[in-house]
Amino acid sequence: MEKTSIILDVDTGVDDAFAVLFAAMHPAINLLGVTCVDGNTNVDQVIANTLKVLDAAGAGDIPVARGAVRPLLGKSEYAEYVHGADGMGDLGITPSHRKVDSRSAIELLRDLIEESKEPVTLVPIAPLTNIALFLRAFPETAKKLHRIVLMGGSASAGNATAAAEFNVWHDPEAAAIVFQSGVPITMYGLDVFMRPGATSENAAKLLKSSDPAPQFAATLIQAFIERLHVSPITLGDYGAVACVIHPELFTTEVFDVVVDTSQGPARGQTICDRRAPFLKSIEPNDLTDSAAVRVVLDLDVEAVEQLWFKTIDKGWL
Ligand code: RIB
Ligand code: CA
């Protein structure tokens, strides 16, 4: 089976865990490494959570590196109300024996991209601080990136604010640098983020397996449901990884997109120019500093969900 080489940038968080499990376990993915960033919780907790998820996935020696401890300009705003104080549902998970890589996140990104014989897809599912720093520190290496498929932004409403999605809102300046980088970008945003989900019944089915990954996934699902008092809960960030290896399950459209870095109520909004072409020609008020971005607008929810369950639990029927 042909493999797609990817690097994940995470702020593990419960739904980042769903994505890391999938990326580490799916046979068509070569997970080159994982970089960690301040986001859902502090970066050192993100590292601890990520190492633990790789244990549950039975992953090999995948390098995990420490990145930015806060946004480029602003202060950290953690999502404890969603992911718990430890970012993983406050389950009291025992620490992993794995060690964090000695390189910084941007050095690991540079080395993995330079060393890869295959095109590399970068999959940020967190605030884009590491990616912005990498683009500024190693622009020649960045030119070798095949593409960026990111979880972030929205062509509709926000979640962190009325206008902005959390990953972009957490560091709008970093997001603006990434969107303007010239690297081909697919934006897996809030227009689809909430739709692939898991229920308590799914968790109960996963628990029937004696393998660590489905057991771990079931625990996270149940913790997420109990914390948010909602079912199904979203598989969230995982969808961006699925979009990399199964693009046929997703509907996309290219729009000019710009990140609002003002200090106003729209700060962190990914403004997508969805005007009809004739209108754009009449009113050529183009978005300044915009970039053409492939935006995910729809997906085959059932197929995307089943892809995750069948990957996490080899006995899933
Ligand atoms: O807005 C959703 C994003 O914010 C996801 O990446 C989730 O993990 C949180 O970081
Ligand atoms: Ca995330």
PDB file of C-alpha atoms in Angstrom, residues 34-200:
ATOM      1  CA  VAL A  34       4.734  15.143  15.981  1.00  0.00           C
ATOM      2  CA  THR A  35       5.387  18.720  17.106  1.00  0.00           C
ATOM      3  CA  CYS A  36       3.643  20.148  20.165  1.00  0.00           C
ATOM      4  CA  VAL A  37       2.394  23.673  20.778  1.00  0.00           C
ATOM      5  CA  ASP A  38       0.614  25.743  23.429  1.00  0.00           C
ATOM      6  CA  GLY A  39      -3.100  25.596  22.753  1.00  0.00           C
ATOM      7  CA  ASN A  40      -5.738  23.529  24.525  1.00  0.00           C
ATOM      8  CA  THR A  41      -3.333  23.344  27.464  1.00  0.00           C
ATOM      9  CA  ASN A  42       0.312  24.243  28.144  1.00  0.00           C
ATOM     10  CA  VAL A  43       2.931  22.772  25.814  1.00  0.00           C
ATOM     11  CA  ASP A  44       4.516  20.468  28.421  1.00  0.00           C
ATOM     12  CA  GLN A  45       1.136  18.923  29.178  1.00  0.00           C
ATOM     13  CA  VAL A  46       0.545  18.633  25.425  1.00  0.00           C
ATOM     14  CA  ILE A  47       3.813  16.675  25.157  1.00  0.00           C
ATOM     15  CA  ALA A  48       2.878  14.345  28.035  1.00  0.00           C
ATOM     16  CA  ASN A  49      -0.560  13.727  26.508  1.00  0.00           C
ATOM     17  CA  THR A  50       0.870  13.094  23.044  1.00  0.00           C
ATOM     18  CA  LEU A  51       3.446  10.583  24.302  1.00  0.00           C
ATOM     19  CA  LYS A  52       0.668   8.736  26.119  1.00  0.00           C
ATOM     20  CA  VAL A  53      -1.494   8.585  23.001  1.00  0.00           C
ATOM     21  CA  LEU A  54       1.413   7.108  21.033  1.00  0.00           C
ATOM     22  CA  ASP A  55       1.706   4.430  23.747  1.00  0.00           C
ATOM     23  CA  ALA A  56      -1.987   3.584  23.330  1.00  0.00           C
ATOM     24  CA  ALA A  57      -1.510   3.404  19.556  1.00  0.00           C
ATOM     25  CA  GLY A  58       1.382   0.974  19.990  1.00  0.00           C
ATOM     26  CA  ALA A  59       3.400   3.359  17.859  1.00  0.00           C
ATOM     27  CA  GLY A  60       7.075   2.881  17.083  1.00  0.00           C
ATOM     28  CA  ASP A  61       9.755   5.409  17.925  1.00  0.00           C
ATOM     29  CA  ILE A  62       8.046   8.506  16.471  1.00  0.00           C
ATOM     30  CA  PRO A  63       9.859  11.739  17.399  1.00  0.00           C
ATOM     31  CA  VAL A  64       7.842  14.248  19.446  1.00  0.00           C
ATOM     32  CA  ALA A  65       9.269  17.759  19.873  1.00  0.00           C
ATOM     33  CA  ARG A  66       8.488  20.750  22.076  1.00  0.00           C
ATOM     34  CA  GLY A  67       7.387  23.959  20.407  1.00  0.00           C
ATOM     35  CA  ALA A  68       6.069  27.375  21.316  1.00  0.00           C
ATOM     36  CA  VAL A  69       5.055  28.024  24.912  1.00  0.00           C
ATOM     37  CA  ARG A  70       2.614  30.828  23.954  1.00  0.00           C
ATOM     38  CA  PRO A  71       1.252  32.666  20.903  1.00  0.00           C
ATOM     39  CA  LEU A  72       3.504  35.066  18.935  1.00  0.00           C
ATOM     40  CA  LEU A  73       1.962  38.162  20.469  1.00  0.00           C
ATOM     41  CA  GLY A  74      -0.963  37.334  22.744  1.00  0.00           C
ATOM     42  CA  LYS A  75      -1.223  35.379  25.967  1.00  0.00           C
ATOM     43  CA  SER A  76      -2.273  31.736  26.298  1.00  0.00           C
ATOM     44  CA  GLU A  77      -5.982  31.032  26.531  1.00  0.00           C
ATOM     45  CA  TYR A  78      -6.557  27.371  27.435  1.00  0.00           C
ATOM     46  CA  ALA A  79      -9.683  25.368  26.579  1.00  0.00           C
ATOM     47  CA  GLU A  80     -10.001  23.656  29.978  1.00  0.00           C
ATOM     48  CA  TYR A  81     -13.798  23.905  29.778  1.00  0.00           C
ATOM     49  CA  VAL A  82     -13.632  21.449  26.842  1.00  0.00           C
ATOM     50  CA  HIS A  83     -10.530  19.302  27.394  1.00  0.00           C
ATOM     51  CA  GLY A  84     -10.065  19.517  31.174  1.00  0.00           C
ATOM     52  CA  ALA A  85      -7.137  21.014  33.108  1.00  0.00           C
ATOM     53  CA  ASP A  86      -4.732  18.351  31.776  1.00  0.00           C
ATOM     54  CA  GLY A  87      -6.092  18.529  28.227  1.00  0.00           C
ATOM     55  CA  MET A  88      -7.166  14.895  28.296  1.00  0.00           C
ATOM     56  CA  GLY A  89     -10.374  14.956  30.240  1.00  0.00           C
ATOM     57  CA  ASP A  90      -8.636  14.919  33.663  1.00  0.00           C
ATOM     58  CA  LEU A  91      -8.540  11.116  33.613  1.00  0.00           C
ATOM     59  CA  GLY A  92      -5.366  10.907  35.700  1.00  0.00           C
ATOM     60  CA  ILE A  93      -3.531   9.115  32.916  1.00  0.00           C
ATOM     61  CA  THR A  94      -0.190   7.581  33.999  1.00  0.00           C
ATOM     62  CA  PRO A  95       2.838   9.237  32.313  1.00  0.00           C
ATOM     63  CA  SER A  96       4.497   7.593  29.296  1.00  0.00           C
ATOM     64  CA  HIS A  97       8.053   6.250  29.408  1.00  0.00           C
ATOM     65  CA  ARG A  98       8.742   7.814  26.010  1.00  0.00           C
ATOM     66  CA  LYS A  99      11.115  10.792  25.908  1.00  0.00           C
ATOM     67  CA  VAL A 100      10.603  14.080  24.100  1.00  0.00           C
ATOM     68  CA  ASP A 101      13.032  14.707  21.225  1.00  0.00           C
ATOM     69  CA  SER A 102      16.061  16.886  22.058  1.00  0.00           C
ATOM     70  CA  ARG A 103      15.322  19.159  19.075  1.00  0.00           C
ATOM     71  CA  SER A 104      12.858  22.047  19.140  1.00  0.00           C
ATOM     72  CA  ALA A 105       9.672  21.720  17.106  1.00  0.00           C
ATOM     73  CA  ILE A 106      10.972  23.886  14.261  1.00  0.00           C
ATOM     74  CA  GLU A 107      14.260  21.940  14.131  1.00  0.00           C
ATOM     75  CA  LEU A 108      12.375  18.642  13.972  1.00  0.00           C
ATOM     76  CA  LEU A 109      10.130  20.014  11.206  1.00  0.00           C
ATOM     77  CA  ARG A 110      13.232  21.111   9.268  1.00  0.00           C
ATOM     78  CA  ASP A 111      15.035  17.784   9.682  1.00  0.00           C
ATOM     79  CA  LEU A 112      12.036  15.567   8.840  1.00  0.00           C
ATOM     80  CA  ILE A 113      11.197  17.538   5.685  1.00  0.00           C
ATOM     81  CA  GLU A 114      14.839  17.674   4.542  1.00  0.00           C
ATOM     82  CA  GLU A 115      15.377  13.950   5.183  1.00  0.00           C
ATOM     83  CA  SER A 116      12.142  12.701   3.622  1.00  0.00           C
ATOM     84  CA  LYS A 117      12.476  11.033   0.221  1.00  0.00           C
ATOM     85  CA  GLU A 118       8.670  11.347  -0.180  1.00  0.00           C
ATOM     86  CA  PRO A 119       6.549  14.527  -0.390  1.00  0.00           C
ATOM     87  CA  VAL A 120       5.591  15.638   3.127  1.00  0.00           C
ATOM     88  CA  THR A 121       2.119  16.844   4.118  1.00  0.00           C
ATOM     89  CA  LEU A 122       2.077  19.016   7.245  1.00  0.00           C
ATOM     90  CA  VAL A 123      -1.111  18.581   9.305  1.00  0.00           C
ATOM     91  CA  PRO A 124      -1.462  21.266  12.000  1.00  0.00           C
ATOM     92  CA  ILE A 125      -4.468  20.616  14.250  1.00  0.00           C
ATOM     93  CA  ALA A 126      -3.650  23.327  16.789  1.00  0.00           C
ATOM     94  CA  PRO A 127      -2.764  27.030  16.927  1.00  0.00           C
ATOM     95  CA  LEU A 128      -0.277  27.775  14.131  1.00  0.00           C
ATOM     96  CA  THR A 129       2.525  29.296  16.219  1.00  0.00           C
ATOM     97  CA  ASN A 130       5.056  26.513  15.492  1.00  0.00           C
ATOM     98  CA  ILE A 131       4.276  26.575  11.794  1.00  0.00           C
ATOM     99  CA  ALA A 132       4.710  30.341  11.533  1.00  0.00           C
ATOM    100  CA  LEU A 133       8.044  30.169  13.377  1.00  0.00           C
ATOM    101  CA  PHE A 134       9.184  27.299  11.120  1.00  0.00           C
ATOM    102  CA  LEU A 135       8.227  29.246   7.963  1.00  0.00           C
ATOM    103  CA  ARG A 136      10.215  32.266   9.154  1.00  0.00           C
ATOM    104  CA  ALA A 137      13.254  30.275  10.369  1.00  0.00           C
ATOM    105  CA  PHE A 138      13.600  27.785   7.485  1.00  0.00           C
ATOM    106  CA  PRO A 139      11.954  29.262   4.351  1.00  0.00           C
ATOM    107  CA  GLU A 140      14.050  27.157   1.966  1.00  0.00           C
ATOM    108  CA  THR A 141      12.923  23.943   3.678  1.00  0.00           C
ATOM    109  CA  ALA A 142       9.338  25.206   3.740  1.00  0.00           C
ATOM    110  CA  LYS A 143       9.434  25.390  -0.066  1.00  0.00           C
ATOM    111  CA  LYS A 144       9.888  21.587  -0.101  1.00  0.00           C
ATOM    112  CA  LEU A 145       6.555  21.032   1.713  1.00  0.00           C
ATOM    113  CA  HIS A 146       4.010  19.228  -0.466  1.00  0.00           C
ATOM    114  CA  ARG A 147       1.063  20.957   1.238  1.00  0.00           C
ATOM    115  CA  ILE A 148      -0.549  21.927   4.533  1.00  0.00           C
ATOM    116  CA  VAL A 149      -3.874  20.374   5.557  1.00  0.00           C
ATOM    117  CA  LEU A 150      -4.905  22.192   8.711  1.00  0.00           C
ATOM    118  CA  MET A 151      -7.729  22.002  11.193  1.00  0.00           C
ATOM    119  CA  GLY A 152      -8.650  25.603  11.745  1.00  0.00           C
ATOM    120  CA  GLY A 153     -10.715  28.535  10.626  1.00  0.00           C
ATOM    121  CA  SER A 154     -14.273  28.687   9.402  1.00  0.00           C
ATOM    122  CA  ALA A 155     -16.137  29.862   6.304  1.00  0.00           C
ATOM    123  CA  SER A 156     -19.152  30.331   8.566  1.00  0.00           C
ATOM    124  CA  ALA A 157     -19.446  30.905  12.336  1.00  0.00           C
ATOM    125  CA  GLY A 158     -16.768  30.731  15.004  1.00  0.00           C
ATOM    126  CA  ASN A 159     -16.490  28.767  18.262  1.00  0.00           C
ATOM    127  CA  ALA A 160     -13.956  30.653  20.417  1.00  0.00           C
ATOM    128  CA  THR A 161     -15.810  33.850  19.484  1.00  0.00           C
ATOM    129  CA  ALA A 162     -18.775  34.601  17.248  1.00  0.00           C
ATOM    130  CA  ALA A 163     -16.355  35.101  14.347  1.00  0.00           C
ATOM    131  CA  ALA A 164     -13.232  33.031  15.070  1.00  0.00           C
ATOM    132  CA  GLU A 165     -12.301  29.368  15.370  1.00  0.00           C
ATOM    133  CA  PHE A 166     -10.108  28.505  18.406  1.00  0.00           C
ATOM    134  CA  ASN A 167      -6.841  27.508  16.637  1.00  0.00           C
ATOM    135  CA  VAL A 168      -6.780  30.683  14.538  1.00  0.00           C
ATOM    136  CA  TRP A 169      -8.140  32.885  17.335  1.00  0.00           C
ATOM    137  CA  HIS A 170      -5.423  31.636  19.741  1.00  0.00           C
ATOM    138  CA  ASP A 171      -2.705  33.072  17.447  1.00  0.00           C
ATOM    139  CA  PRO A 172      -4.109  35.114  14.529  1.00  0.00           C
ATOM    140  CA  GLU A 173      -0.704  36.546  13.555  1.00  0.00           C
ATOM    141  CA  ALA A 174       0.723  33.054  13.227  1.00  0.00           C
ATOM    142  CA  ALA A 175      -2.276  31.984  11.176  1.00  0.00           C
ATOM    143  CA  ALA A 176      -1.869  34.989   8.876  1.00  0.00           C
ATOM    144  CA  ILE A 177       1.786  34.060   8.268  1.00  0.00           C
ATOM    145  CA  VAL A 178       0.800  30.476   7.420  1.00  0.00           C
ATOM    146  CA  PHE A 179      -2.094  31.426   5.124  1.00  0.00           C
ATOM    147  CA  GLN A 180       0.139  33.912   3.253  1.00  0.00           C
ATOM    148  CA  SER A 181       3.065  31.475   2.984  1.00  0.00           C
ATOM    149  CA  GLY A 182       2.382  30.310  -0.554  1.00  0.00           C
ATOM    150  CA  VAL A 183       2.319  26.653   0.549  1.00  0.00           C
ATOM    151  CA  PRO A 184      -0.858  24.975  -0.838  1.00  0.00           C
ATOM    152  CA  ILE A 185      -3.399  24.905   2.003  1.00  0.00           C
ATOM    153  CA  THR A 186      -6.519  22.836   2.623  1.00  0.00           C
ATOM    154  CA  MET A 187      -8.606  24.298   5.458  1.00  0.00           C
ATOM    155  CA  TYR A 188     -10.596  21.737   7.457  1.00  0.00           C
ATOM    156  CA  GLY A 189     -12.625  24.163   9.538  1.00  0.00           C
ATOM    157  CA  LEU A 190     -15.771  24.485  11.590  1.00  0.00           C
ATOM    158  CA  ASP A 191     -17.971  24.019   8.544  1.00  0.00           C
ATOM    159  CA  VAL A 192     -17.362  20.269   8.921  1.00  0.00           C
ATOM    160  CA  PHE A 193     -15.374  19.875  12.189  1.00  0.00           C
ATOM    161  CA  MET A 194     -18.324  18.993  14.409  1.00  0.00           C
ATOM    162  CA  ARG A 195     -19.980  16.467  12.103  1.00  0.00           C
ATOM    163  CA  PRO A 196     -18.016  13.169  12.410  1.00  0.00           C
ATOM    164  CA  GLY A 197     -18.856  11.973  15.909  1.00  0.00           C
ATOM    165  CA  ALA A 198     -18.904   9.141  18.448  1.00  0.00           C
ATOM    166  CA  THR A 199     -21.593   8.075  20.929  1.00  0.00           C
ATOM    167  CA  SER A 200     -21.636   6.180  24.211  1.00  0.00           C
TER     168      SER A 200
END
